[in-house]
Coordinates of N, CA and C in Angstrom, one line a residue:
M28 N 16.1 16.5 -0.1 CA 14.7 16.0 -0.3 C 14.4 14.9 0.8
K29 N 13.2 14.9 1.3 CA 12.8 14.0 2.3 C 11.6 13.1 1.7
I30 N 11.7 11.9 1.9 CA 10.7 11.0 1.3 C 9.9 10.3 2.4
L31 N 8.6 10.4 2.4 CA 7.8 9.6 3.4 C 7.2 8.5 2.7
V32 N 7.2 7.3 3.2 CA 6.7 6.1 2.8 C 5.7 5.5 3.8
P33 N 4.4 5.7 3.5 CA 3.4 4.9 4.3 C 3.4 3.5 4.0
V34 N 3.3 2.6 5.1 CA 3.2 1.1 4.9 C 2.2 0.6 5.7
K35 N 1.6 -0.5 5.3 CA 0.4 -1.2 6.0 C 0.8 -2.6 6.3
R36 N 0.4 -3.0 7.5 CA 0.5 -4.3 8.0 C -0.7 -5.2 7.5
V37 N -0.5 -6.3 6.8 CA -1.6 -7.0 6.3 C -1.3 -8.5 6.5
I38 N -2.3 -9.3 6.2 CA -2.1 -10.8 6.2 C -1.2 -11.1 5.1
D39 N -0.2 -12.0 5.4 CA 0.8 -12.3 4.4 C 0.1 -12.9 3.2
A40 N 0.7 -12.6 2.1 CA 0.1 -12.9 0.7 C 0.0 -14.3 0.5
N41 N 0.8 -15.2 1.1 CA 0.8 -16.5 1.0 C -0.2 -17.4 1.9
I42 N -0.9 -16.6 2.7 CA -1.8 -17.2 3.7 C -3.2 -17.4 3.1
R43 N -3.8 -18.3 3.3 CA -5.3 -18.4 2.8 C -6.2 -17.6 3.8
I44 N -6.9 -16.7 3.2 CA -7.8 -15.9 4.0 C -9.1 -16.7 4.5
R45 N -9.4 -16.5 5.9 CA -10.5 -17.2 6.3 C -11.5 -16.2 6.9
V46 N -12.8 -16.2 6.6 CA -13.8 -15.4 7.1 C -14.2 -15.8 8.5
K47 N -14.4 -14.8 9.5 CA -14.8 -15.1 10.8 C -16.3 -15.8 10.7
P48 N -16.5 -16.6 11.7 CA -17.8 -17.3 11.6 C -19.0 -16.3 11.7
D49 N -18.8 -15.2 12.5 CA -19.9 -14.2 12.5 C -20.0 -13.2 11.2
Q50 N -19.0 -13.4 10.3 CA -19.0 -12.8 9.1 C -18.9 -11.2 9.2
T51 N -18.2 -10.9 10.4 CA -17.9 -9.4 10.6 C -16.5 -9.0 9.9
G52 N -15.7 -9.9 9.4 CA -14.4 -9.6 8.8 C -13.7 -10.9 8.6
V53 N -12.4 -10.8 8.4 CA -11.6 -12.0 8.1 C -10.8 -12.2 9.4
E54 N -10.3 -13.4 9.6 CA -9.7 -13.9 10.8 C -8.1 -13.3 10.7
T55 N -7.8 -12.7 11.8 CA -6.5 -12.2 11.9 C -5.7 -12.7 13.1
A56 N -6.4 -13.3 14.1 CA -5.8 -13.9 15.1 C -4.9 -15.1 14.8
N57 N -3.7 -15.1 15.4 CA -2.7 -16.1 15.1 C -2.5 -16.4 13.6
V58 N -2.5 -15.4 12.8 CA -2.3 -15.3 11.4 C -1.1 -14.6 11.1
K59 N -0.2 -15.2 10.1 CA 1.1 -14.5 9.9 C 0.8 -13.2 9.1
M60 N 1.4 -12.2 9.7 CA 1.2 -10.8 9.0 C 2.6 -10.4 8.4
A61 N 2.4 -9.5 7.4 CA 3.6 -8.9 6.7 C 3.3 -7.6 6.2
M62 N 4.4 -6.9 5.6 CA 4.2 -5.6 5.0 C 3.4 -5.8 3.7
N63 N 2.5 -5.0 3.4 CA 1.7 -5.0 2.1 C 2.8 -5.1 0.9
P64 N 2.6 -5.9 -0.1 CA 3.6 -6.0 -1.1 C 3.8 -4.8 -2.0
F65 N 2.6 -4.0 -2.2 CA 2.9 -2.6 -2.8 C 3.6 -1.7 -2.1
C66 N 3.5 -1.8 -0.7 CA 4.3 -1.0 0.2 C 5.8 -1.2 0.1
E67 N 6.1 -2.5 -0.1 CA 7.5 -3.0 -0.1 C 8.1 -2.4 -1.4
I68 N 7.4 -2.2 -2.5 CA 7.9 -1.7 -3.7 C 8.1 -0.1 -3.6
A69 N 7.2 0.5 -2.7 CA 7.4 2.0 -2.5 C 8.6 2.2 -1.7
V70 N 8.8 1.4 -0.6 CA 10.1 1.5 0.2 C 11.2 1.3 -0.7
E71 N 11.3 0.3 -1.5 CA 12.4 0.1 -2.4 C 12.8 1.3 -3.3
E72 N 11.7 1.8 -3.8 CA 11.9 3.0 -4.8 C 12.4 4.2 -4.0
A73 N 11.9 4.4 -2.9 CA 12.5 5.5 -2.0 C 13.9 5.4 -1.7
L74 N 14.3 4.1 -1.3 CA 15.7 3.8 -1.2 C 16.6 4.0 -2.3
R75 N 16.1 3.7 -3.5 CA 16.9 3.9 -4.7 C 17.0 5.3 -5.0
L76 N 16.0 6.2 -4.7 CA 16.1 7.6 -5.0 C 17.1 8.2 -4.0
K77 N 17.2 7.7 -2.8 CA 18.2 8.1 -1.8 C 19.6 7.6 -2.3
E78 N 19.8 6.4 -2.7 CA 21.1 5.9 -3.1 C 21.6 6.7 -4.4
A79 N 20.7 7.2 -5.2 CA 21.0 8.0 -6.3 C 21.5 9.4 -6.0
G80 N 21.3 9.8 -4.7 CA 21.7 11.0 -4.3 C 20.6 12.0 -4.3
H81 N 19.4 11.6 -4.5 CA 18.2 12.6 -4.7 C 17.5 13.0 -3.3
A82 N 17.8 12.1 -2.3 CA 17.1 12.3 -1.1 C 18.0 12.2 0.1
E83 N 17.9 12.8 1.1 CA 18.7 12.8 2.4 C 18.2 11.8 3.4
E84 N 16.8 11.7 3.3 CA 16.2 10.8 4.4 C 14.9 10.1 3.9
V85 N 14.8 8.9 4.3 CA 13.6 8.0 4.0 C 12.9 7.8 5.3
I86 N 11.6 8.2 5.6 CA 10.8 8.1 6.7 C 9.7 7.1 6.6
M87 N 9.5 6.1 7.3 CA 8.5 5.2 7.4 C 7.3 5.7 8.2
V88 N 6.0 5.4 7.8 CA 4.9 5.8 8.6 C 3.9 4.6 8.6
S89 N 3.3 4.2 9.7 CA 2.3 3.3 9.7 C 1.3 3.5 10.8
A90 N 0.0 3.2 10.6 CA -1.0 3.5 11.5 C -1.7 2.2 12.0
G91 N -1.9 1.9 13.2 CA -2.5 0.8 13.7 C -2.0 0.6 15.1
P92 N -2.3 -0.8 15.5 CA -1.8 -1.1 16.9 C -0.4 -1.3 17.0
E93 N 0.1 -1.6 18.2 CA 1.6 -1.7 18.5 C 2.4 -2.5 17.6
K94 N 1.7 -3.6 17.1 CA 2.4 -4.6 16.2 C 2.8 -4.0 14.9
C95 N 2.2 -2.8 14.6 CA 2.7 -2.2 13.3 C 4.1 -1.8 13.3
Q96 N 4.6 -1.6 14.6 CA 6.0 -1.3 14.6 C 7.0 -2.4 13.9
E97 N 6.4 -3.7 13.9 CA 7.3 -4.6 13.3 C 7.3 -4.4 11.8
T98 N 6.2 -3.9 11.2 CA 6.2 -3.5 9.8 C 7.1 -2.4 9.5
I99 N 7.1 -1.4 10.4 CA 8.1 -0.3 10.2 C 9.5 -0.9 10.3
R100 N 9.8 -1.7 11.3 CA 11.1 -2.2 11.5 C 11.6 -2.9 10.2
A101 N 10.6 -3.6 9.5 CA 11.0 -4.3 8.3 C 11.5 -3.2 7.2
G102 N 10.7 -2.2 7.1 CA 11.3 -1.1 6.2 C 12.6 -0.5 6.7
L103 N 12.8 -0.3 8.0 CA 14.1 0.1 8.4 C 15.2 -0.8 8.1
A104 N 14.9 -2.1 8.2 CA 15.9 -3.1 7.9 C 16.3 -3.1 6.4
M105 N 15.4 -2.7 5.6 CA 15.7 -2.5 4.2 C 16.6 -1.4 4.0
G106 N 16.5 -0.4 4.8 CA 17.5 0.8 4.7 C 16.9 2.2 5.0
A107 N 15.6 2.2 5.3 CA 15.0 3.5 5.7 C 15.6 4.0 7.0
D108 N 15.5 5.3 7.2 CA 16.2 6.0 8.3 C 15.6 6.0 9.7
R109 N 14.2 6.2 9.6 CA 13.5 6.1 10.9 C 12.0 6.1 10.6
G110 N 11.2 5.9 11.6 CA 9.9 5.6 11.5 C 8.9 6.4 12.3
V111 N 7.7 6.5 11.9 CA 6.7 7.1 12.7 C 5.4 6.1 12.9
H112 N 5.1 5.9 14.1 CA 4.0 5.0 14.3 C 2.8 5.8 14.9
I113 N 1.7 5.8 14.1 CA 0.4 6.4 14.6 C -0.3 5.3 15.4
D114 N -0.4 5.4 16.6 CA -0.9 4.4 17.5 C -2.4 4.5 17.6
T115 N -3.0 3.4 17.2 CA -4.5 3.5 17.3 C -5.0 2.0 17.1
E116 N -6.1 1.7 17.8 CA -6.6 0.3 17.7 C -7.9 0.4 16.8
A117 N -8.2 1.6 16.3 CA -9.4 1.7 15.6 C -9.3 1.2 14.1
T118 N -10.3 0.7 13.5 CA -10.4 0.4 12.1 C -10.4 1.6 11.3
L119 N -9.5 1.8 10.4 CA -9.2 3.1 9.7 C -9.7 3.0 8.3
E120 N -10.4 3.9 7.7 CA -10.9 4.0 6.4 C -9.8 4.8 5.6
P121 N -9.9 4.7 4.3 CA -8.8 5.3 3.5 C -8.8 6.9 3.6
L122 N -9.9 7.6 3.9 CA -9.9 9.0 4.0 C -9.2 9.4 5.3
I123 N -9.5 8.6 6.4 CA -8.8 8.8 7.6 C -7.3 8.6 7.7
I124 N -6.9 7.6 6.9 CA -5.5 7.3 6.6 C -4.8 8.4 5.9
A125 N -5.5 8.9 4.9 CA -5.0 10.0 4.1 C -4.7 11.2 4.9
K126 N -5.6 11.5 5.9 CA -5.5 12.7 6.7 C -4.3 12.6 7.7
M127 N -4.2 11.3 8.1 CA -3.1 11.0 9.0 C -1.7 11.2 8.3
I128 N -1.6 10.7 7.1 CA -0.5 10.8 6.3 C -0.1 12.3 6.0
K129 N -1.2 13.1 5.6 CA -1.0 14.4 5.5 C -0.4 15.1 6.6
A130 N -0.9 14.9 7.8 CA -0.4 15.5 9.0 C 1.1 15.2 9.3
V131 N 1.5 13.9 9.1 CA 2.8 13.5 9.2 C 3.8 14.2 8.1
A132 N 3.2 14.0 6.9 CA 4.0 14.7 5.8 C 4.3 16.1 6.0
E133 N 3.3 16.9 6.5 CA 3.6 18.4 6.8 C 4.4 18.5 8.0
N134 N 4.3 17.7 9.2 CA 5.2 17.8 10.2 C 6.6 17.5 9.8
E135 N 6.8 16.6 8.9 CA 8.2 16.1 8.4 C 8.7 17.0 7.2
S136 N 7.8 17.9 6.7 CA 8.2 18.7 5.5 C 8.7 17.7 4.4
A137 N 7.9 16.6 4.2 CA 8.3 15.6 3.1 C 8.0 16.3 1.8
D138 N 9.0 16.1 0.8 CA 8.9 16.5 -0.5 C 8.2 15.5 -1.5
L139 N 8.3 14.3 -1.0 CA 7.7 13.2 -1.8 C 7.0 12.3 -0.9
V140 N 5.9 11.8 -1.3 CA 5.2 10.6 -0.6 C 5.0 9.6 -1.6
I141 N 5.6 8.4 -1.3 CA 5.5 7.3 -2.1 C 4.8 6.2 -1.4
L142 N 3.6 5.7 -1.9 CA 2.9 4.7 -1.2 C 2.4 3.7 -2.3
G143 N 2.1 2.4 -1.8 CA 1.5 1.4 -2.7 C 0.2 1.9 -3.2
K144 N -0.1 1.4 -4.5 CA -1.3 1.8 -5.1 C -2.6 1.3 -4.4
Q145 N -2.4 0.2 -3.6 CA -3.5 -0.4 -2.9 C -2.9 -1.5 -1.9
S146 N -3.8 -1.7 -1.0 CA -3.4 -2.9 0.0 C -4.1 -4.2 -0.4
I147 N -3.4 -5.3 -0.1 CA -4.1 -6.5 -0.7 C -5.2 -7.1 0.3
D148 N -5.5 -6.3 1.4 CA -6.6 -6.8 2.2 C -7.9 -6.2 1.8
D149 N -7.9 -4.8 1.8 CA -9.2 -4.0 1.5 C -9.3 -3.8 -0.1
D150 N -8.2 -3.6 -0.7 CA -8.2 -3.5 -2.3 C -8.9 -2.2 -2.5
N151 N -8.9 -1.2 -1.7 CA -9.6 0.1 -2.0 C -9.1 0.9 -3.1
N152 N -7.7 1.1 -3.1 CA -7.0 1.8 -4.1 C -7.6 3.2 -4.1
Q153 N -7.6 3.8 -2.9 CA -8.1 5.2 -2.8 C -7.2 6.2 -2.0
T154 N -6.3 5.6 -1.0 CA -5.6 6.4 -0.2 C -4.7 7.4 -0.9
G155 N -3.9 7.0 -1.9 CA -3.1 7.8 -2.6 C -3.8 9.0 -3.2
Q156 N -4.9 8.7 -4.0 CA -5.6 9.8 -4.6 C -6.2 10.8 -3.7
M157 N -6.8 10.3 -2.6 CA -7.3 11.2 -1.5 C -6.2 12.0 -0.9
L158 N -5.0 11.5 -0.6 CA -4.0 12.2 -0.1 C -3.5 13.3 -1.1
A159 N -3.4 13.1 -2.2 CA -3.0 14.1 -3.1 C -4.0 15.2 -3.3
A160 N -5.2 14.9 -3.1 CA -6.4 15.8 -3.2 C -6.3 16.8 -2.0
I161 N -6.2 16.1 -0.9 CA -6.3 17.0 0.4 C -5.0 17.8 0.6
M162 N -3.9 17.3 0.1 CA -2.6 18.0 0.2 C -2.4 19.1 -1.0
Q163 N -3.3 18.9 -2.0 CA -3.3 19.8 -3.1 C -1.9 19.6 -3.8
R164 N -1.5 18.4 -4.0 CA -0.2 18.1 -4.6 C -0.5 17.3 -5.9
P165 N 0.4 17.4 -7.0 CA 0.2 16.6 -8.2 C 0.4 15.1 -7.8
L166 N -0.3 14.1 -8.6 CA -0.4 12.8 -8.3 C 0.0 12.0 -9.4
G167 N 1.0 11.1 -9.3 CA 1.3 10.0 -10.3 C 0.9 8.7 -9.7
S168 N -0.1 8.2 -10.4 CA -0.7 6.9 -9.9 C -0.3 5.7 -10.7
Y169 N -0.1 4.5 -10.2 CA 0.3 3.3 -10.9 C 1.5 3.4 -11.7
I170 N 2.5 4.0 -11.0 CA 3.8 4.3 -11.8 C 4.7 3.1 -11.9
S171 N 5.3 3.0 -13.1 CA 6.2 1.9 -13.3 C 7.5 2.4 -13.5
K172 N 7.8 3.7 -13.5 CA 9.1 4.3 -13.5 C 9.0 5.8 -12.9
I173 N 10.0 6.2 -12.2 CA 10.1 7.6 -11.7 C 11.5 8.1 -11.7
E174 N 11.7 9.3 -12.2 CA 13.1 9.8 -12.3 C 13.0 11.3 -11.8
K175 N 14.0 11.6 -11.0 CA 14.2 13.0 -10.4 C 14.7 13.9 -11.5
N176 N 14.2 15.0 -11.7 CA 14.9 16.1 -12.6 C 14.6 17.4 -12.1
D177 N 15.1 18.5 -12.7 CA 15.1 19.8 -12.2 C 13.6 20.3 -12.2
G178 N 12.7 19.7 -12.9 CA 11.4 20.3 -12.9 C 10.5 19.6 -11.8
G179 N 11.1 18.4 -11.2 CA 10.2 17.7 -10.3 C 10.5 16.3 -10.5
F180 N 9.6 15.5 -11.1 CA 9.7 14.1 -11.4 C 9.1 13.7 -12.8
A181 N 9.9 12.9 -13.5 CA 9.3 12.4 -14.7 C 8.8 11.0 -14.4
I182 N 7.6 10.7 -14.6 CA 6.9 9.4 -14.3 C 6.4 8.6 -15.4
T183 N 6.5 7.4 -15.4 CA 5.7 6.5 -16.4 C 4.7 5.8 -15.7
R184 N 3.4 5.8 -16.2 CA 2.3 5.1 -15.6 C 1.7 4.2 -16.6
E185 N 1.2 3.1 -16.2 CA 0.6 2.1 -17.0 C -0.9 2.4 -17.2
I186 N -1.2 2.5 -18.5 CA -2.8 2.7 -18.7 C -3.3 1.6 -19.7
D187 N -4.5 1.5 -19.9 CA -5.0 0.6 -20.8 C -4.4 0.5 -22.2
A188 N -4.2 1.7 -22.7 CA -3.6 1.9 -24.0 C -2.1 1.6 -24.1
G189 N -1.5 1.5 -23.0 CA 0.0 1.3 -23.1 C 0.7 2.1 -21.9
L190 N 1.7 2.9 -22.1 CA 2.5 3.6 -21.1 C 2.2 5.1 -21.4
E191 N 2.0 5.8 -20.3 CA 1.8 7.3 -20.4 C 2.9 7.9 -19.5
R192 N 3.7 8.8 -20.2 CA 4.8 9.5 -19.5 C 4.4 11.0 -19.2
L193 N 4.6 11.3 -17.9 CA 4.2 12.7 -17.4 C 5.2 13.3 -16.6
Q194 N 5.2 14.6 -16.5 CA 6.1 15.4 -15.7 C 5.3 16.1 -14.6
I195 N 5.6 15.7 -13.4 CA 4.9 16.3 -12.2 C 5.9 17.1 -11.4
T196 N 5.4 18.3 -10.8 CA 6.3 19.2 -10.1 C 6.4 18.6 -8.6
S197 N 7.3 19.1 -7.9 CA 7.5 18.7 -6.5 C 7.2 20.0 -5.6
P198 N 6.5 19.6 -4.4 CA 6.3 18.3 -3.9 C 5.1 17.5 -4.4
A199 N 5.2 16.2 -4.4 CA 4.2 15.2 -5.1 C 3.9 14.1 -4.3
V200 N 2.9 13.4 -4.7 CA 2.4 12.0 -4.3 C 2.4 11.1 -5.5
V201 N 3.0 9.9 -5.2 CA 3.0 8.9 -6.3 C 2.6 7.5 -5.6
T202 N 2.0 6.6 -6.4 CA 1.6 5.4 -5.9 C 2.2 4.4 -6.9
T203 N 2.7 3.3 -6.3 CA 3.5 2.2 -7.0 C 2.7 1.1 -7.6
D204 N 3.1 0.7 -8.9 CA 2.6 -0.4 -9.5 C 3.6 -1.6 -9.3
L205 N 3.2 -2.7 -9.7 CA 4.1 -4.0 -9.5 C 5.3 -4.0 -10.3
R206 N 5.4 -3.3 -11.5 CA 6.5 -3.4 -12.3 C 7.4 -2.3 -12.1
L207 N 7.4 -1.6 -11.1 CA 8.3 -0.5 -10.8 C 9.7 -1.1 -10.4
N208 N 9.7 -2.0 -9.5 CA 11.0 -2.6 -9.0 C 10.8 -3.9 -8.5
E209 N 12.0 -4.5 -8.0 CA 12.0 -5.8 -7.2 C 12.4 -5.4 -5.9
P210 N 11.6 -5.5 -4.8 CA 12.1 -5.1 -3.4 C 13.3 -6.0 -3.0
R211 N 14.2 -5.4 -2.3 CA 15.4 -6.1 -1.9 C 15.1 -6.9 -0.5
Y212 N 15.9 -7.9 -0.3 CA 15.8 -8.6 1.0 C 16.6 -7.8 2.0
A213 N 16.2 -7.8 3.3 CA 17.0 -7.2 4.3 C 18.1 -8.2 4.7
S214 N 19.3 -7.8 4.9 CA 20.4 -8.5 5.4 C 20.4 -8.5 6.8
L215 N 21.0 -9.6 7.5 CA 21.1 -9.8 8.9 C 21.7 -8.6 9.5
P216 N 22.9 -8.0 9.1 CA 23.4 -6.8 9.8 C 22.3 -5.7 9.8
N217 N 21.6 -5.6 8.6 CA 20.7 -4.4 8.6 C 19.5 -4.6 9.5
I218 N 19.0 -5.9 9.6 CA 18.0 -6.2 10.5 C 18.5 -5.9 12.0
M219 N 19.7 -6.1 12.3 CA 20.2 -5.8 13.6 C 20.2 -4.3 13.8
K220 N 20.7 -3.6 12.8 CA 20.7 -2.2 12.9 C 19.5 -1.5 13.1
A221 N 18.4 -2.2 12.4 CA 17.1 -1.6 12.4 C 16.4 -1.5 13.8
K222 N 16.9 -2.4 14.7 CA 16.5 -2.5 16.1 C 16.8 -1.2 16.8
K223 N 17.9 -0.4 16.4 CA 18.3 0.7 17.0 C 17.8 2.1 16.5
K224 N 17.2 1.9 15.3 CA 16.8 3.0 14.6 C 15.5 3.6 15.3
P225 N 15.3 4.9 15.3 CA 14.2 5.5 16.1 C 12.8 5.3 15.4
I226 N 11.8 5.1 16.3 CA 10.4 5.2 15.8 C 9.7 6.1 16.7
D227 N 9.2 7.2 16.2 CA 8.4 8.1 16.9 C 6.9 7.6 17.1
R228 N 6.4 7.7 18.3 CA 5.0 7.3 18.4 C 4.1 8.6 18.7
V229 N 3.0 8.6 17.9 CA 2.0 9.7 17.9 C 0.6 9.1 18.0
T230 N -0.3 9.9 18.4 CA -1.7 9.4 18.3 C -2.4 10.2 17.2
P231 N -3.6 9.7 16.9 CA -4.4 10.5 15.9 C -4.9 11.9 16.6
E232 N -5.1 11.8 17.8 CA -5.5 13.1 18.6 C -4.3 14.1 18.4
Q233 N -3.1 13.7 18.5 CA -1.9 14.5 18.5 C -1.9 15.1 17.0
L234 N -2.3 14.4 16.1 CA -2.3 14.8 14.7 C -3.4 15.7 14.3
G235 N -4.4 15.6 15.1 CA -5.7 16.4 15.0 C -6.6 15.8 13.9
V236 N -6.6 14.5 13.9 CA -7.4 13.6 12.9 C -8.6 13.0 13.7
D237 N -9.8 13.3 13.2 CA -11.0 12.5 13.7 C -11.1 11.1 13.1
I238 N -11.1 10.1 13.9 CA -10.9 8.7 13.3 C -12.3 8.0 13.4
R239 N -13.4 8.8 13.5 CA -14.7 8.1 13.5 C -15.0 7.7 12.0
N240 N -15.5 6.4 11.9 CA -15.7 6.0 10.6 C -17.0 6.4 10.0
R241 N -17.0 6.6 8.6 CA -18.2 6.9 7.9 C -18.8 5.8 7.1
I242 N -18.0 4.6 7.2 CA -18.5 3.4 6.5 C -18.7 2.3 7.5
E243 N -19.7 1.6 7.4 CA -20.0 0.4 8.2 C -20.1 -0.9 7.3
V244 N -19.1 -1.9 7.8 CA -19.1 -3.2 7.0 C -20.3 -4.0 7.7
L245 N -21.2 -4.4 6.6 CA -22.4 -5.1 7.1 C -22.1 -6.6 7.1
Q246 N -21.3 -7.0 6.2 CA -21.2 -8.5 6.1 C -19.9 -8.8 5.2
V247 N -19.2 -9.8 5.7 CA -18.1 -10.3 4.9 C -18.4 -11.8 4.5
T248 N -18.4 -12.2 3.4 CA -18.6 -13.6 3.0 C -17.5 -14.1 1.9
E249 N -17.3 -15.3 2.0 CA -16.4 -15.9 0.9 C -17.1 -16.0 -0.4
P250 N -16.3 -15.8 -1.5 CA -16.8 -16.0 -2.9 C -17.5 -17.4 -3.0
P251 N -18.5 -17.5 -3.9 CA -19.0 -18.7 -4.1 C -18.0 -19.7 -4.9
T252 N -18.2 -21.0 -4.5 CA -17.4 -22.0 -5.1 C -17.6 -22.1 -6.5
R253 N -16.5 -22.0 -7.3 CA -16.6 -22.2 -8.8 C -17.0 -23.6 -9.2
D254 N -17.9 -23.7 -10.1 CA -18.2 -24.9 -10.8 C -17.1 -25.6 -11.5
A255 N -17.2 -26.9 -11.5 CA -16.1 -27.7 -12.1 C -16.3 -27.5 -13.7
G256 N -15.0 -27.5 -14.4 CA -15.1 -27.3 -15.9 C -15.7 -28.5 -16.6
V257 N -16.1 -28.3 -17.8 CA -16.6 -29.3 -18.6 C -15.8 -29.6 -19.9
M258 N -15.4 -30.9 -20.1 CA -14.6 -31.0 -21.3 C -15.5 -31.4 -22.4
V259 N -15.2 -30.7 -23.6 CA -16.0 -30.9 -24.9 C -15.2 -31.6 -25.9
S260 N -15.8 -32.3 -26.8 CA -15.1 -33.1 -27.8 C -14.8 -32.3 -29.0
S261 N -15.5 -31.3 -29.3 CA -15.2 -30.6 -30.6 C -15.6 -29.0 -30.4
A262 N -15.1 -28.3 -31.4 CA -15.5 -26.9 -31.3 C -17.0 -26.7 -31.5
A263 N -17.6 -27.5 -32.3 CA -19.1 -27.3 -32.5 C -19.8 -27.5 -31.1
E264 N -19.4 -28.5 -30.4 CA -20.0 -28.7 -29.1 C -19.8 -27.5 -28.1
L265 N -18.6 -27.0 -28.1 CA -18.3 -25.8 -27.3 C -19.2 -24.7 -27.7
V266 N -19.3 -24.4 -29.0 CA -20.1 -23.3 -29.5 C -21.6 -23.5 -29.2
D267 N -22.1 -24.8 -29.2 CA -23.5 -25.1 -28.8 C -23.6 -24.8 -27.3
K268 N -22.7 -25.2 -26.5 CA -22.9 -25.0 -25.0 C -22.8 -23.5 -24.7
L269 N -22.0 -22.8 -25.3 CA -21.9 -21.4 -25.0 C -23.2 -20.6 -25.5
K270 N -23.8 -21.1 -26.5 CA -25.0 -20.4 -27.1 C -26.1 -20.9 -26.4
N271 N -26.3 -22.2 -26.0 CA -27.6 -22.7 -25.5 C -27.7 -22.8 -24.0
E272 N -26.5 -23.1 -23.4 CA -26.5 -23.2 -21.9 C -25.9 -22.0 -21.3
A273 N -24.8 -21.6 -21.6 CA -24.3 -20.4 -21.0 C -24.8 -19.1 -21.5
K274 N -25.4 -19.2 -22.7 CA -26.1 -18.0 -23.4 C -25.2 -16.8 -23.3
V275 N -24.0 -17.0 -23.8 CA -23.0 -15.9 -23.9 C -22.8 -15.5 -25.3
I276 N -23.2 -16.2 -26.2 CA -23.2 -15.8 -27.7 C -24.5 -16.0 -28.3

């Protein structure tokens, strides 16, 4: 079994996001970047499946400018075998990304595609669902557990009412939730080995994907500043303010 893991380069989760002065987006110049945390979980799970003897190869794929190779190398340092870089400077929508992943998955004959349920920058939570639809594969979304079996994969996903256990056939697409695992840290020897692992470079044109956007961002603004809290002296005063000032009861 081959496992394909799409990963995204995003602003580090510990960095405070700043909106550009012209409100066309967020500031990324001279800002620390890292692998999307949900993608790290996807890489870790793919490696665990390989270590359990269920997969022969784990392949990373990322779309974006040349610096995306740094994100791929981070996955290779964790233990992935090789990478594919889709080289483009364009801003990519979820559907375009899904089409690119589909092309790579078909070229690589990947039996399982594991990706994070969402990226922490756009928060779209769409790519996995779109990918499964256009590939006509079963989808396990927000999974907190996955096990390989003779029928395909037994997955557990978190829903509002609790946990839902499903059986999906292979080949499949799954998206990872936070509680699936704890990603490993790359050791120094593995970081050095990652520098020698191959990364294939392709373009959207070679994959046959049209990267023209269908969505236009009109404006990006910071959320309004929250008002300071108010201390109350009694439960009766709290109820009065909720009823007469906030008008929520």
